[in-house]
Amino acid sequence: MGEDIGAYGGAYAVTRGFLDEFGPERIMDTPISESVIVGAGVGSALAGLRPIVELMTINFSLVAIDQIVNHAAKLRYMSDGQFSVPLVIRTVTGGGGQLAATHSQSFENWYASVPGLKVAVPATPYDALGLFRAAMKDDNPILFAEHSLLYGMRGEVPDEWYEIPFGQADIKRKGNDVTIVAYSRMTHVALQAAAMLEEKGRQAEVIDLRTLRPWDKETVLESVRKTNRVVVVEETWKTGGFSGEIASTIQEEAFDDLDGPVARVGGLDVPAPYNGTLEAAAIPNSERIIKALSDNYGI
């Protein structure tokens, strides 16, 4: 269920052809009312279905935040397990498309702070499919955040069936000199930074979290204990970002292994500008990652 997912094929063409293939009983266009979309999804899940609802962007999830946070996330707990809410909420996150301040935000870190919700943030086609298959089997509500600028990305996806468990990070690049932790589109920015560091003779290990709740702290800590240097990168505002949770965990559990303070790179604390040059300046890039490592570790 969602806005324009049927005949129109989806705002980002993700559901193109679904209506013809599956019919109107399974593919349902909805009014422009996010609270109704998520509320109907919660009700459908309580009734025994496994609904997938689409919110055109994560910015619009604010209109449905009561349904997401106070109902979907809590009903299983508050009913002592008598009810479950196997609901997948697909939505689009991130900036970079010059869609201005109210259409370019990243709120997945907010939802990752809510017990009862799970949050997926895939960075590649392979991860998106594997995580989505796992999400469809889960008995908990899941926020599945897809970055708008990754829809044009191509990658290898095997024909054989596979799934990716939640809470299992992926080491996208191995290295011994520094750890870069990222997710969603920032994974690719981190890989760009790793390529720049290689030119300096440094080998960076890039960890893609893939999910924020649960998040794979064991893989991160193991890498930090090996490299002794770490920078956490995310697109959302640095203030209140999920990188603070990661940095705090590293500081608490691997303090003696660090050669300096945990570095954090996040979006600038401003509403997203409409101007393309200004917007690009507000979003983390590889140069800012290199600078953070230089400032904190002298590399």
XYZ file of C-alpha atoms in Angstrom, residues 2 8 14 41 48-49 61 73 85 91 104 110 112 119 123 145 182 184-185 212-213 215 239 247 252 285 293:
27
model
C 1.176 3.502 -0.720
C 1.932 5.141 -11.719
C 10.324 0.761 -7.574
C -0.622 -1.491 7.736
C -2.660 -11.824 10.248
C -1.328 -10.347 7.009
C 6.862 9.639 8.168
C 6.620 -0.633 17.849
C 3.024 -6.554 13.922
C 10.654 4.668 2.620
C 16.020 15.858 2.068
C 15.611 8.558 15.146
C 16.717 3.243 15.505
C 15.821 -0.401 10.949
C 23.927 0.417 0.529
C 15.159 3.123 4.485
C 29.228 3.950 7.622
C 23.562 3.624 3.300
C 25.062 6.062 0.738
C 20.965 0.292 12.695
C 18.679 -1.681 14.978
C 23.595 -2.899 14.879
C 24.028 16.508 16.551
C 31.245 6.359 19.167
C 33.193 2.356 26.499
C 32.224 13.790 1.541
C 41.350 11.327 10.446
